[in-house]
């Protein structure tokens, strides 16, 4: 446990030194999207208030997904790269599983921080916020953010240990891009009833559960998916990716 | 305190499994050796001999296929965490944490091993002084020269006061001066009682530093002894090299001389067919040189070069493997 906390501390200290860069990387996209879709387009009467209310939790979940995945993926490529910096961690008195779980926790902290900063930043940038019912309910938001962070980070661990760093660009284009578009970030899952049974296909996308959790937590007036399904999806995907990610981490590190 | 050896390796094997088109590699094929506490032990072998794989198995980063390894009495497969507390390694590739300063590299290593703050700080200061890296305390590792990084890695390794220090080719890539400094440093550590296991493919390094060494090739130990005994194990006990231009081959006559135990014709780079390069393993007893010279004279040959020397480890290696380590 000492080694676990020391490794975590190292990651947090290093991340906080690069905080500006990391936050810029995570927040630029959602902030600009809000500026365009939440401020400019509504003034031109091209976007309705309903869309703005739907978009805020969705952008939070996208922010967390990107921050969580990148927060694990980028350090991992130096760790597993030619110089194998990861060996210094693996030589610490801690199990290999402990090292990989620590990576997930560090990534989740990164993701959660980005998500929690994104929310007020987006609200500030909205035109005439009064029209939009954004009411963070902390008792729901905090556990939602924690689970979303763990899900994103363990997804990052799975991707980072299975995909070679040179394919990272491809990964973002063909995996994360579609996940974001079909992640119920810009529309509520309940609204997908119009698609009939196709709406269940969306449940294969982990981001859907993150978006719906944020929706439940910050926009109480917008209907969200049934809570058991929501919690089940978040927990289920987190467990799945933790198992896959830690396994392939062990395979990649202990030869 | 137990008096178990610092390291025991028994019948170690490691086969890297086949991956895609790459076939399985038998990197280590049954190594056994043991190292006493306080000893300076060397693994000498060419590229691909299996040195790093062996060190990887000892340090728990490579899973052995077979065999048993005990570090200060602790089985590295059964109790990897306990084993890690007792060992430290300076890896072949430099792997300092690039996001920390030199001082933090040391103090965080101390944190990982649960050292209390005061001890951690004091030890980092002491090691930085000892390894003469204090002035780089606030630099990032990647801005340092290779020799400096090597010292930082050694300081890091010593932070948790390991029983056994393993170094994987620590002087490869260093300039002669940095290499000499590192040798002195390792000798200093050894005098203080640190058990050191070093891999290298430099003969001189192995000869100078190691009390005992194993020559490894293709994952097997070819021989294991003190450097002196290894050199004495060569036929004869001295080596006579000779280069001559000669109208007729000298080798058969020389090989038949009393005192010549073994003889070889070496390749000559000049490609001059009349030039003969010979290596004789000899018992440098009375009159041997005279007898050799008279053979050369009576054959009507011009002697270009002759030298009589004590064998080096390199000669041992060439003798054992039939190949030059430096190729
Ligand atoms: N991860 C790996 N997967 C497959 N084969 C490997 C792996 N690591 C090493 N090998 C192979 O195992 C053999 C021994 O390699 P090893 O690195 O142990 O040698 P070495 O003695 O340290 O050599 P060097 O002096 O080049 O460092 C080589 O044939 C090498 O190609
Ligand atoms: Mg090696």
mmCIF file with all atom_site columns, N, CA and C and ligand atoms in Angstrom, chain A residues 255, chain B residues 16-17 19 25-27 45-54 92 168-169 201, ligand 1:
data_model
loop_
_atom_site.group_PDB
_atom_site.id
_atom_site.type_symbol
_atom_site.label_atom_id
_atom_site.label_alt_id
_atom_site.label_comp_id
_atom_site.label_asym_id
_atom_site.label_entity_id
_atom_site.label_seq_id
_atom_site.pdbx_PDB_ins_code
_atom_site.Cartn_x
_atom_site.Cartn_y
_atom_site.Cartn_z
_atom_site.occupancy
_atom_site.B_iso_or_equiv
_atom_site.pdbx_formal_charge
_atom_site.auth_seq_id
_atom_site.auth_comp_id
_atom_site.auth_asym_id
_atom_site.auth_atom_id
_atom_site.pdbx_PDB_model_num
ATOM   1  N N   . UNK A 1 255 ? 7.879  -10.277 -18.983 1.00 0.00 ? 255 UNK A N   1
ATOM   2  C CA  . UNK A 1 255 ? 8.079  -11.040 -20.215 1.00 0.00 ? 255 UNK A CA  1
ATOM   3  C C   . UNK A 1 255 ? 8.160  -12.539 -19.945 1.00 0.00 ? 255 UNK A C   1
ATOM   4  N N   . UNK B 2 16  ? 11.523 -17.502 -24.709 1.00 0.00 ? 16  UNK B N   1
ATOM   5  C CA  . UNK B 2 16  ? 10.521 -16.518 -25.089 1.00 0.00 ? 16  UNK B CA  1
ATOM   6  C C   . UNK B 2 16  ? 9.596  -17.189 -26.091 1.00 0.00 ? 16  UNK B C   1
ATOM   7  N N   . UNK B 2 17  ? 8.294  -17.155 -25.854 1.00 0.00 ? 17  UNK B N   1
ATOM   8  C CA  . UNK B 2 17  ? 7.376  -17.874 -26.740 1.00 0.00 ? 17  UNK B CA  1
ATOM   9  C C   . UNK B 2 17  ? 7.378  -17.282 -28.158 1.00 0.00 ? 17  UNK B C   1
ATOM   10 N N   . UNK B 2 19  ? 6.123  -15.565 -31.408 1.00 0.00 ? 19  UNK B N   1
ATOM   11 C CA  . UNK B 2 19  ? 5.168  -14.460 -31.544 1.00 0.00 ? 19  UNK B CA  1
ATOM   12 C C   . UNK B 2 19  ? 4.954  -14.236 -33.029 1.00 0.00 ? 19  UNK B C   1
ATOM   13 N N   . UNK B 2 25  ? 12.374 -18.295 -28.789 1.00 0.00 ? 25  UNK B N   1
ATOM   14 C CA  . UNK B 2 25  ? 13.818 -18.136 -28.578 1.00 0.00 ? 25  UNK B CA  1
ATOM   15 C C   . UNK B 2 25  ? 14.198 -18.753 -27.240 1.00 0.00 ? 25  UNK B C   1
ATOM   16 N N   . UNK B 2 26  ? 15.124 -19.695 -27.300 1.00 0.00 ? 26  UNK B N   1
ATOM   17 C CA  . UNK B 2 26  ? 15.652 -20.251 -26.055 1.00 0.00 ? 26  UNK B CA  1
ATOM   18 C C   . UNK B 2 26  ? 16.795 -19.364 -25.596 1.00 0.00 ? 26  UNK B C   1
ATOM   19 N N   . UNK B 2 27  ? 16.477 -18.361 -24.800 1.00 0.00 ? 27  UNK B N   1
ATOM   20 C CA  . UNK B 2 27  ? 17.493 -17.362 -24.431 1.00 0.00 ? 27  UNK B CA  1
ATOM   21 C C   . UNK B 2 27  ? 18.421 -17.881 -23.342 1.00 0.00 ? 27  UNK B C   1
ATOM   22 N N   . UNK B 2 45  ? 29.740 -12.256 -21.697 1.00 0.00 ? 45  UNK B N   1
ATOM   23 C CA  . UNK B 2 45  ? 29.264 -12.962 -22.887 1.00 0.00 ? 45  UNK B CA  1
ATOM   24 C C   . UNK B 2 45  ? 28.932 -12.002 -23.997 1.00 0.00 ? 45  UNK B C   1
ATOM   25 N N   . UNK B 2 46  ? 28.868 -12.517 -25.207 1.00 0.00 ? 46  UNK B N   1
ATOM   26 C CA  . UNK B 2 46  ? 28.610 -11.653 -26.370 1.00 0.00 ? 46  UNK B CA  1
ATOM   27 C C   . UNK B 2 46  ? 27.147 -11.222 -26.438 1.00 0.00 ? 46  UNK B C   1
ATOM   28 N N   . UNK B 2 47  ? 26.796 -10.393 -27.402 1.00 0.00 ? 47  UNK B N   1
ATOM   29 C CA  . UNK B 2 47  ? 25.412 -9.979  -27.625 1.00 0.00 ? 47  UNK B CA  1
ATOM   30 C C   . UNK B 2 47  ? 24.541 -11.211 -27.806 1.00 0.00 ? 47  UNK B C   1
ATOM   31 N N   . UNK B 2 48  ? 23.419 -11.190 -27.148 1.00 0.00 ? 48  UNK B N   1
ATOM   32 C CA  . UNK B 2 48  ? 22.474 -12.285 -27.322 1.00 0.00 ? 48  UNK B CA  1
ATOM   33 C C   . UNK B 2 48  ? 22.796 -13.525 -26.515 1.00 0.00 ? 48  UNK B C   1
ATOM   34 N N   . UNK B 2 49  ? 23.799 -13.434 -25.636 1.00 0.00 ? 49  UNK B N   1
ATOM   35 C CA  . UNK B 2 49  ? 24.191 -14.616 -24.859 1.00 0.00 ? 49  UNK B CA  1
ATOM   36 C C   . UNK B 2 49  ? 23.121 -14.999 -23.840 1.00 0.00 ? 49  UNK B C   1
ATOM   37 N N   . UNK B 2 50  ? 22.299 -14.036 -23.464 1.00 0.00 ? 50  UNK B N   1
ATOM   38 C CA  . UNK B 2 50  ? 21.278 -14.315 -22.454 1.00 0.00 ? 50  UNK B CA  1
ATOM   39 C C   . UNK B 2 50  ? 21.564 -13.622 -21.127 1.00 0.00 ? 50  UNK B C   1
ATOM   40 N N   . UNK B 2 51  ? 22.469 -12.679 -21.130 1.00 0.00 ? 51  UNK B N   1
ATOM   41 C CA  . UNK B 2 51  ? 22.831 -11.981 -19.884 1.00 0.00 ? 51  UNK B CA  1
ATOM   42 C C   . UNK B 2 51  ? 21.653 -11.184 -19.341 1.00 0.00 ? 51  UNK B C   1
ATOM   43 N N   . UNK B 2 52  ? 21.054 -10.341 -20.193 1.00 0.00 ? 52  UNK B N   1
ATOM   44 C CA  . UNK B 2 52  ? 19.943 -9.503  -19.713 1.00 0.00 ? 52  UNK B CA  1
ATOM   45 C C   . UNK B 2 52  ? 18.754 -10.357 -19.319 1.00 0.00 ? 52  UNK B C   1
ATOM   46 N N   . UNK B 2 53  ? 18.528 -11.432 -20.063 1.00 0.00 ? 53  UNK B N   1
ATOM   47 C CA  . UNK B 2 53  ? 17.416 -12.313 -19.719 1.00 0.00 ? 53  UNK B CA  1
ATOM   48 C C   . UNK B 2 53  ? 17.635 -12.916 -18.336 1.00 0.00 ? 53  UNK B C   1
ATOM   49 N N   . UNK B 2 54  ? 18.861 -13.334 -18.071 1.00 0.00 ? 54  UNK B N   1
ATOM   50 C CA  . UNK B 2 54  ? 19.169 -13.891 -16.753 1.00 0.00 ? 54  UNK B CA  1
ATOM   51 C C   . UNK B 2 54  ? 18.931 -12.853 -15.666 1.00 0.00 ? 54  UNK B C   1
ATOM   52 N N   . UNK B 2 92  ? 20.193 -2.201  -18.523 1.00 0.00 ? 92  UNK B N   1
ATOM   53 C CA  . UNK B 2 92  ? 21.028 -1.932  -19.700 1.00 0.00 ? 92  UNK B CA  1
ATOM   54 C C   . UNK B 2 92  ? 20.602 -0.649  -20.397 1.00 0.00 ? 92  UNK B C   1
ATOM   55 N N   . UNK B 2 168 ? 23.618 -4.210  -15.495 1.00 0.00 ? 168 UNK B N   1
ATOM   56 C CA  . UNK B 2 168 ? 23.611 -4.814  -16.822 1.00 0.00 ? 168 UNK B CA  1
ATOM   57 C C   . UNK B 2 168 ? 24.402 -3.940  -17.788 1.00 0.00 ? 168 UNK B C   1
ATOM   58 N N   . UNK B 2 169 ? 25.579 -4.395  -18.128 1.00 0.00 ? 169 UNK B N   1
ATOM   59 C CA  . UNK B 2 169 ? 26.472 -3.666  -19.040 1.00 0.00 ? 169 UNK B CA  1
ATOM   60 C C   . UNK B 2 169 ? 26.548 -2.183  -18.706 1.00 0.00 ? 169 UNK B C   1
ATOM   61 N N   . UNK B 2 201 ? 30.420 -7.232  -21.836 1.00 0.00 ? 201 UNK B N   1
ATOM   62 C CA  . UNK B 2 201 ? 31.135 -7.969  -22.867 1.00 0.00 ? 201 UNK B CA  1
ATOM   63 C C   . UNK B 2 201 ? 32.527 -7.390  -23.060 1.00 0.00 ? 201 UNK B C   1
HETATM 64 N N1  . LIG C 3 .   ? 11.398 -9.943  -25.188 1.00 0.00 ? 1   LIG C N1  1
HETATM 65 C C1  . LIG C 3 .   ? 12.002 -10.839 -25.980 1.00 0.00 ? 1   LIG C C1  1
HETATM 66 N N2  . LIG C 3 .   ? 11.279 -11.575 -26.838 1.00 0.00 ? 1   LIG C N2  1
HETATM 67 C C2  . LIG C 3 .   ? 11.869 -12.482 -27.625 1.00 0.00 ? 1   LIG C C2  1
HETATM 68 N N3  . LIG C 3 .   ? 13.199 -12.728 -27.643 1.00 0.00 ? 1   LIG C N3  1
HETATM 69 C C3  . LIG C 3 .   ? 13.972 -12.015 -26.810 1.00 0.00 ? 1   LIG C C3  1
HETATM 70 C C4  . LIG C 3 .   ? 13.436 -11.037 -25.944 1.00 0.00 ? 1   LIG C C4  1
HETATM 71 N N4  . LIG C 3 .   ? 14.446 -10.490 -25.237 1.00 0.00 ? 1   LIG C N4  1
HETATM 72 C C5  . LIG C 3 .   ? 15.569 -11.098 -25.650 1.00 0.00 ? 1   LIG C C5  1
HETATM 73 N N5  . LIG C 3 .   ? 15.308 -12.026 -26.601 1.00 0.00 ? 1   LIG C N5  1
HETATM 74 C C6  . LIG C 3 .   ? 16.279 -12.917 -27.260 1.00 0.00 ? 1   LIG C C6  1
HETATM 75 O O1  . LIG C 3 .   ? 16.902 -13.711 -26.278 1.00 0.00 ? 1   LIG C O1  1
HETATM 76 C C7  . LIG C 3 .   ? 18.285 -13.855 -26.549 1.00 0.00 ? 1   LIG C C7  1
HETATM 77 C C8  . LIG C 3 .   ? 19.095 -13.365 -25.384 1.00 0.00 ? 1   LIG C C8  1
HETATM 78 O O2  . LIG C 3 .   ? 18.918 -11.962 -25.256 1.00 0.00 ? 1   LIG C O2  1
HETATM 79 P P1  . LIG C 3 .   ? 19.524 -11.132 -24.062 1.00 0.00 ? 1   LIG C P1  1
HETATM 80 O O3  . LIG C 3 .   ? 19.011 -9.752  -24.200 1.00 0.00 ? 1   LIG C O3  1
HETATM 81 O O4  . LIG C 3 .   ? 19.276 -11.834 -22.793 1.00 0.00 ? 1   LIG C O4  1
HETATM 82 O O5  . LIG C 3 .   ? 21.077 -11.156 -24.380 1.00 0.00 ? 1   LIG C O5  1
HETATM 83 P P2  . LIG C 3 .   ? 22.271 -10.312 -23.787 1.00 0.00 ? 1   LIG C P2  1
HETATM 84 O O6  . LIG C 3 .   ? 23.306 -11.287 -23.413 1.00 0.00 ? 1   LIG C O6  1
HETATM 85 O O7  . LIG C 3 .   ? 21.787 -9.390  -22.746 1.00 0.00 ? 1   LIG C O7  1
HETATM 86 O O8  . LIG C 3 .   ? 22.768 -9.490  -25.050 1.00 0.00 ? 1   LIG C O8  1
HETATM 87 P P3  . LIG C 3 .   ? 23.295 -7.989  -25.180 1.00 0.00 ? 1   LIG C P3  1
HETATM 88 O O9  . LIG C 3 .   ? 24.762 -8.039  -24.924 1.00 0.00 ? 1   LIG C O9  1
HETATM 89 O O10 . LIG C 3 .   ? 22.999 -7.685  -26.612 1.00 0.00 ? 1   LIG C O10 1
HETATM 90 O O11 . LIG C 3 .   ? 22.534 -7.143  -24.240 1.00 0.00 ? 1   LIG C O11 1
HETATM 91 C C9  . LIG C 3 .   ? 18.544 -13.101 -27.837 1.00 0.00 ? 1   LIG C C9  1
HETATM 92 O O12 . LIG C 3 .   ? 18.511 -14.017 -28.891 1.00 0.00 ? 1   LIG C O12 1
HETATM 93 C C10 . LIG C 3 .   ? 17.379 -12.147 -27.936 1.00 0.00 ? 1   LIG C C10 1
HETATM 94 O O13 . LIG C 3 .   ? 17.072 -11.891 -29.278 1.00 0.00 ? 1   LIG C O13 1
#
